[in-house]
Short mmCIF file of C-alpha atoms in Angstrom, two decimals:
data_model
loop_
_atom_site.label_atom_id
_atom_site.label_comp_id
_atom_site.label_asym_id
_atom_site.label_seq_id
_atom_site.Cartn_x
_atom_site.Cartn_y
_atom_site.Cartn_z
CA UNK C 1213 127.05 95.33 114.49
CA UNK C 1214 123.53 95.00 113.05
CA UNK C 1215 121.66 92.59 115.27
CA UNK C 1216 117.97 93.28 115.79
CA UNK C 1217 117.19 91.87 119.25
CA UNK C 1218 114.68 89.05 119.72
CA UNK C 1219 112.79 91.49 121.95
CA UNK C 1220 112.33 93.85 119.11
CA UNK C 1221 111.34 91.02 116.76
CA UNK C 1222 108.69 89.87 119.39
CA UNK C 1223 107.42 93.41 119.66
CA UNK C 1224 106.86 93.62 115.82
CA UNK C 1225 105.13 90.25 115.79
CA UNK C 1226 102.94 91.27 118.79
CA UNK C 1227 102.01 94.49 116.92
CA UNK C 1228 100.91 92.44 113.89
CA UNK C 1229 98.98 89.95 116.07
CA UNK C 1230 97.04 92.63 117.88
CA UNK C 1231 95.51 94.36 114.78
CA UNK C 1232 93.14 93.26 112.12
CA UNK C 1233 94.05 95.85 109.45
CA UNK C 1234 97.12 98.00 108.60
CA UNK C 1235 98.06 101.17 106.90
CA UNK C 1236 101.51 101.33 105.61
CA UNK C 1237 103.04 104.78 104.72
CA UNK C 1238 106.40 106.34 103.99
CA UNK C 1239 107.56 109.96 103.60
CA UNK C 1240 106.25 112.31 100.91
CA UNK C 1241 108.22 112.49 97.66
CA UNK C 1242 109.22 108.86 98.10
CA UNK C 1243 112.49 107.36 96.93
CA UNK C 1244 113.43 103.77 96.16
CA UNK C 1245 114.22 102.96 99.76
CA UNK C 1246 110.90 104.36 101.03
CA UNK C 1247 108.84 102.50 98.51
CA UNK C 1248 110.56 99.12 98.82
CA UNK C 1249 110.54 99.34 102.56
CA UNK C 1250 106.76 99.76 102.46
CA UNK C 1251 106.51 96.85 100.07
CA UNK C 1252 108.73 94.74 102.48
CA UNK C 1253 106.33 95.45 105.40
CA UNK C 1254 103.39 94.48 103.10
CA UNK C 1255 105.19 91.18 102.31
CA UNK C 1256 105.53 90.53 106.06
CA UNK C 1257 101.84 91.21 106.56
CA UNK C 1258 100.79 88.96 103.63
CA UNK C 1259 102.82 86.09 105.22
CA UNK C 1260 100.59 86.42 108.33
CA UNK C 1261 97.46 86.83 106.35
CA UNK C 1262 96.84 90.41 107.47
CA UNK C 1263 95.05 92.89 105.07
CA UNK C 1264 96.64 96.25 104.57
CA UNK C 1265 96.58 99.40 102.37
CA UNK C 1266 99.77 101.11 100.98
CA UNK C 1267 99.56 104.89 101.25
CA UNK C 1268 101.82 107.59 99.81
CA UNK C 1269 101.34 111.35 99.31
CA UNK C 1270 103.53 111.31 96.38
CA UNK C 1271 104.57 112.78 94.11
CA UNK C 1272 106.21 109.90 92.28
CA UNK C 1273 108.61 112.17 90.46
CA UNK C 1274 111.62 109.75 90.63
CA UNK C 1275 111.91 107.72 87.47
CA UNK C 1276 112.94 104.62 89.30
CA UNK C 1277 109.85 104.43 91.53
CA UNK C 1278 107.10 105.26 89.00
CA UNK C 1279 106.54 101.57 88.34
CA UNK C 1280 105.08 101.12 91.77
CA UNK C 1281 102.75 104.15 91.83
CA UNK C 1282 99.56 102.29 91.12
CA UNK C 1283 100.05 100.19 94.22
CA UNK C 1284 99.82 103.13 96.53
CA UNK C 1285 96.95 105.51 97.26
CA UNK C 1286 96.74 109.07 98.86
CA UNK C 1287 93.32 108.28 100.26
CA UNK C 1288 92.74 106.00 103.26
CA UNK C 1289 90.12 103.41 103.13
CA UNK C 1290 87.06 104.36 104.99
CA UNK C 1291 86.72 102.75 108.48
CA UNK C 1292 84.12 103.13 111.15
CA UNK C 1293 85.22 103.73 114.78
CA UNK C 1294 85.18 100.06 115.59
CA UNK C 1295 87.41 99.23 112.57
CA UNK C 1296 89.78 102.02 113.34
CA UNK C 1297 90.42 100.88 116.84
CA UNK C 1298 91.61 97.50 115.53
CA UNK C 1299 93.80 98.96 112.83
CA UNK C 1300 97.60 99.68 113.07
CA UNK C 1301 99.83 102.16 111.10
CA UNK C 1302 103.37 101.19 109.91
CA UNK C 1303 105.63 104.19 109.07
CA UNK C 1304 108.75 103.35 107.04
CA UNK C 1305 111.86 105.38 106.24
CA UNK C 1306 110.79 108.27 108.50
CA UNK C 1307 109.65 108.61 112.07
CA UNK C 1308 107.12 111.39 112.06
CA UNK C 1309 103.46 111.51 110.89
CA UNK C 1310 104.01 114.98 109.58
CA UNK C 1311 106.68 113.79 107.13
CA UNK C 1312 104.12 111.45 105.51
CA UNK C 1313 102.54 114.51 103.79
CA UNK C 1314 98.99 115.06 102.65
CA UNK C 1315 96.89 111.91 102.98
CA UNK C 1316 93.05 112.02 102.66
CA UNK C 1317 92.20 110.60 106.01
CA UNK C 1318 93.34 110.80 109.68
CA UNK C 1319 96.56 108.92 110.45
CA UNK C 1320 96.98 110.46 113.88
CA UNK C 1321 95.68 108.48 116.82
CA UNK C 1322 96.39 105.10 115.19
CA UNK C 1323 98.61 102.56 117.09
CA UNK C 1324 101.86 103.12 115.29
CA UNK C 1325 105.04 101.04 114.57
CA UNK C 1326 108.07 102.88 113.02
CA UNK C 1327 111.01 101.33 111.19
CA UNK C 1328 113.56 103.94 110.17
CA UNK C 1329 117.25 104.57 109.74
CA UNK C 1330 117.70 108.28 109.81
CA UNK C 1331 120.28 109.54 112.21
CA UNK C 1332 118.28 112.49 113.52
CA UNK C 1333 115.11 110.48 113.97
CA UNK C 1334 113.50 109.24 117.18
CA UNK C 1335 110.25 107.66 118.24
CA UNK C 1336 107.35 110.10 118.99
CA UNK C 1337 105.61 109.57 122.30
CA UNK C 1338 103.42 106.53 122.32
CA UNK C 1339 105.01 105.05 119.09
CA UNK C 1340 106.52 101.58 118.95
CA UNK C 1341 109.20 100.74 116.60
CA UNK C 1342 112.88 100.41 115.71
CA UNK C 1343 115.28 103.19 114.56
CA UNK C 1344 118.93 102.56 113.73
CA UNK C 1345 120.85 105.51 112.46
CA UNK C 1346 123.78 103.35 111.50
CA UNK C 1347 121.83 101.22 109.09
CA UNK C 1348 122.53 102.07 105.42
CA UNK C 1349 118.86 101.88 104.36
CA UNK C 1350 115.39 101.23 105.75
CA UNK C 1351 115.13 98.33 103.24
CA UNK C 1352 118.07 96.72 104.92
CA UNK C 1353 116.28 96.72 108.39
CA UNK C 1354 113.13 95.33 106.69
CA UNK C 1355 115.23 92.49 105.19
CA UNK C 1356 116.62 91.80 108.77
CA UNK C 1357 113.13 91.69 110.27
CA UNK C 1358 111.81 89.50 107.51
CA UNK C 1359 114.70 86.96 107.96
CA UNK C 1360 114.25 86.80 111.71
CA UNK C 1361 110.42 86.54 111.61
CA UNK C 1362 109.92 84.41 108.62
CA UNK C 1363 113.12 83.10 106.95
CA UNK C 1364 114.83 83.55 103.70
CA UNK C 1365 113.52 86.44 101.47
CA UNK C 1366 111.67 85.16 98.33
CA UNK C 1367 112.80 86.24 94.89
CA UNK C 1368 110.42 89.19 94.10
CA UNK C 1369 110.93 90.79 97.51
CA UNK C 1370 114.71 90.20 97.21
CA UNK C 1371 114.76 92.21 94.02
CA UNK C 1372 112.68 95.01 95.64
CA UNK C 1373 114.76 95.27 98.84
CA UNK C 1374 118.09 95.09 96.94
CA UNK C 1375 116.78 98.00 94.76
CA UNK C 1376 115.93 100.01 97.92
CA UNK C 1377 119.36 99.37 99.56
CA UNK C 1378 121.05 100.28 96.29
CA UNK C 1379 119.41 103.57 95.82
CA UNK C 1380 120.03 104.76 99.38
CA UNK C 1381 123.65 103.71 99.39
CA UNK C 1382 124.45 105.25 95.94
CA UNK C 1383 124.89 101.66 94.73
CA UNK C 1384 127.11 101.02 97.81
CA UNK C 1385 129.37 104.09 97.33
CA UNK C 1386 128.30 105.58 100.57
CA UNK C 1387 128.95 102.55 102.84
CA UNK C 1388 131.57 103.15 105.61
CA UNK C 1389 131.44 101.25 108.86
CA UNK C 1390 129.90 97.68 108.87
CA UNK C 1391 130.07 97.40 105.11
CA UNK C 1392 131.03 93.73 105.45
CA UNK C 1393 127.84 93.08 107.16
CA UNK C 1394 125.83 94.94 104.66
CA UNK C 1395 127.38 93.09 101.76
CA UNK C 1396 126.79 89.80 103.52
CA UNK C 1397 123.10 90.57 103.82
CA UNK C 1398 122.72 91.80 100.14
CA UNK C 1399 124.57 88.65 98.97
CA UNK C 1400 121.56 86.72 100.47
CA UNK C 1401 119.30 88.91 98.37
CA UNK C 1402 121.37 88.12 95.27
CA UNK C 1403 121.35 84.48 96.02
CA UNK C 1404 117.46 84.63 96.21
CA UNK C 1405 117.21 86.38 92.79
CA UNK C 1406 118.26 90.02 92.97
CA UNK C 1407 120.25 91.03 89.91
CA UNK C 1408 122.80 93.87 90.54
CA UNK C 1409 123.33 94.63 86.88
CA UNK C 1410 119.58 94.92 86.14
CA UNK C 1411 119.18 96.97 89.28
CA UNK C 1412 121.88 99.45 88.32
CA UNK C 1413 120.31 99.85 84.94
CA UNK C 1414 116.84 100.48 86.48
CA UNK C 1415 118.25 103.16 88.77
CA UNK C 1416 120.33 104.97 86.10
CA UNK C 1417 118.57 104.70 82.74
CA UNK C 1418 115.43 106.13 81.34
CA UNK C 1419 115.80 109.63 82.74
CA UNK C 1420 113.61 112.25 81.08
CA UNK C 1421 115.49 114.58 78.71
CA UNK C 1422 114.32 117.64 80.80
CA UNK C 1423 116.31 116.32 83.77
CA UNK C 1424 119.46 116.53 81.71
CA UNK C 1425 118.57 120.14 80.88
CA UNK C 1426 117.83 120.95 84.47
CA UNK C 1427 121.12 119.44 85.57
CA UNK C 1428 122.95 121.86 83.22
CA UNK C 1429 120.97 124.82 84.75
CA UNK C 1430 121.94 123.79 88.34
CA UNK C 1431 125.57 123.29 87.40
CA UNK C 1432 125.57 126.73 85.88
CA UNK C 1433 124.20 128.30 89.07
CA UNK C 1434 126.64 126.49 91.33
CA UNK C 1435 128.76 128.77 93.58
CA UNK C 1436 131.67 127.96 95.91
CA UNK C 1437 131.94 129.03 99.51
CA UNK C 1438 134.29 128.48 102.48
CA UNK C 1439 137.41 128.43 100.28
CA UNK C 1440 135.88 126.19 97.79
CA UNK C 1441 135.07 123.45 100.30
CA UNK C 1442 131.20 124.06 99.99
CA UNK C 1443 129.23 124.23 96.93
CA UNK C 1444 125.60 125.58 96.74
CA UNK C 1445 123.21 125.65 93.91
CA UNK C 1446 119.43 126.16 93.59
CA UNK C 1447 116.30 125.55 91.52
CA UNK C 1448 113.95 128.55 91.04
CA UNK C 1449 110.16 128.35 90.49
CA UNK C 1450 110.83 129.23 86.85
CA UNK C 1451 113.46 126.45 86.54
CA UNK C 1452 110.87 123.94 87.88
CA UNK C 1453 108.19 125.16 85.41
CA UNK C 1454 110.54 124.91 82.47
CA UNK C 1455 112.55 121.78 83.24
CA UNK C 1456 111.56 120.24 86.65
CA UNK C 1457 108.02 119.12 86.15
CA UNK C 1458 109.11 115.46 85.16
CA UNK C 1459 111.54 115.19 87.90
CA UNK C 1460 115.20 115.83 88.66
CA UNK C 1461 118.44 113.91 89.03
CA UNK C 1462 119.83 115.17 92.22
CA UNK C 1463 122.12 112.17 92.70
CA UNK C 1464 124.12 112.94 89.57
CA UNK C 1465 124.40 116.60 90.65
CA UNK C 1466 125.84 115.66 94.00
CA UNK C 1467 128.11 113.06 92.46
CA UNK C 1468 129.58 115.67 89.94
CA UNK C 1469 130.08 118.37 92.53
CA UNK C 1470 131.64 116.06 95.13
CA UNK C 1471 134.12 114.80 92.57
CA UNK C 1472 135.53 118.35 92.03
CA UNK C 1473 138.93 118.91 93.81
CA UNK C 1474 138.64 120.45 97.25
CA UNK C 1475 134.84 120.16 97.48
CA UNK C 1476 133.79 118.48 100.80
CA UNK C 1477 130.04 119.32 100.91
CA UNK C 1478 127.20 120.25 98.43
CA UNK C 1479 123.87 122.01 99.08
CA UNK C 1480 120.93 121.95 96.61
CA UNK C 1481 117.94 124.13 97.36
CA UNK C 1482 114.71 124.16 95.57
CA UNK C 1483 112.05 126.90 95.78
CA UNK C 1484 108.91 124.88 96.05
CA UNK C 1485 106.46 127.83 96.49
CA UNK C 1486 106.74 131.51 96.89
CA UNK C 1487 107.25 130.96 100.70
CA UNK C 1488 108.73 127.37 101.14
CA UNK C 1489 111.90 125.58 100.23
CA UNK C 1490 113.33 122.08 100.31
CA UNK C 1491 117.00 121.19 100.35
CA UNK C 1492 119.36 118.39 100.12
CA UNK C 1493 122.93 118.14 101.67
CA UNK C 1494 125.64 115.75 100.66
CA UNK C 1495 129.25 115.45 102.01
CA UNK C 1496 132.41 113.50 101.95
CA UNK C 1497 133.33 111.33 104.93
CA UNK C 1498 134.14 113.82 107.69
CA UNK C 1499 131.42 116.44 107.22
CA UNK C 1500 128.16 115.75 109.20
CA UNK C 1501 125.51 117.38 107.15
CA UNK C 1502 122.70 116.17 109.46
CA UNK C 1503 123.81 118.81 111.99
CA UNK C 1504 123.00 121.60 109.49
CA UNK C 1505 119.82 119.97 108.31
CA UNK C 1506 118.55 119.82 111.82
CA UNK C 1507 118.87 123.59 112.16
CA UNK C 1508 116.37 123.98 109.35
CA UNK C 1509 113.82 121.44 110.52
CA UNK C 1510 115.27 118.51 108.73
CA UNK C 1511 117.53 115.54 109.34
CA UNK C 1512 118.98 112.38 107.93
CA UNK C 1513 122.48 110.86 107.83
CA UNK C 1514 125.94 112.15 108.43
CA UNK C 1515 126.72 112.38 104.67
CA UNK C 1516 123.21 112.62 103.19
CA UNK C 1517 120.38 114.82 104.73
CA UNK C 1518 117.48 116.96 103.77
CA UNK C 1519 115.28 119.84 104.99
CA UNK C 1520 112.05 121.58 104.31
CA UNK C 1521 111.23 124.99 105.75
CA UNK C 1522 109.60 128.42 105.08
CA UNK C 1523 111.85 130.96 103.34
CA UNK C 1524 113.35 132.05 100.18
CA UNK C 1525 116.45 130.69 98.48
CA UNK C 1526 118.21 134.08 98.48
CA UNK C 1527 117.86 134.46 102.29
CA UNK C 1528 118.45 130.81 103.15
CA UNK C 1529 121.74 130.46 101.35
CA UNK C 1530 123.64 132.77 103.66
CA UNK C 1531 122.10 131.23 106.69
CA UNK C 1532 123.06 127.74 105.53
CA UNK C 1533 126.50 128.78 104.60
CA UNK C 1534 126.90 130.21 108.15
CA UNK C 1535 125.90 126.85 109.72
CA UNK C 1536 128.34 124.98 107.47
CA UNK C 1537 131.09 127.37 108.57
CA UNK C 1538 130.64 126.15 112.16
CA UNK C 1539 131.31 122.54 111.22
CA UNK C 1540 133.88 122.81 108.43
#
């Protein structure tokens, strides 16, 4: 049951009251949930007349979040030592400063409050905050905090939070336990002005043509492992240069692969540089991909996780397959 305690609500309010300025940041390569969670925190601060700056290392490659790019900066506003001591940092949709990425300025050392929903996350020493690995989206937690602190969510924020919840749940396809509570919450957002049809259109339309071509390349490289229960594909540096500079449509890739008969999990790896890779893992109900992601410095949810590590695709694939063999 999703019930943020009054103690946690009071802790958040005390954090707001005890600072004069705030930085708000989410993880690098932000998605819809990350961006709208930051906007939700900003709305809470606006209600209490607290100034803030929205930060993001980017890049804003996802088509659905580009419209918010101008509201975020990758450079912190200058503060002298006295101003810095009275400033706080909100981290949304991740729990570690390192996952924020490259921000011009020093985030470490600021009094920090985290709001996150990733299963493998926990609060760093000295951080305040709230992490609920069972929550379907960080934006969902922001909604609950807003309602407890302030009251009904206004129309514009309702549209943003509904968007964030929709993106992280695959437009509610990934909901399992407590789905009735989630639908009850989003129904309040719809009553306030969120439009499910418009939101679905915003998420799924307007994709660059290059992402369709890249999707074909990735499908062509897909290989089956573990008696066909696991599918792995990858994006090379050349693929990125040719088709991936405008973004990618990983959700469609996962959806297509998981719809194949007998497939229980999908891995998508991308060679970011000559020596580093990122990866995304998706699964059907019973496979906990967060256990594999954690082995490679990542984390996330039972059915949707990610990782980033040093290595080459050709050497990482057998290592990842070996870890999946332990849990499938």
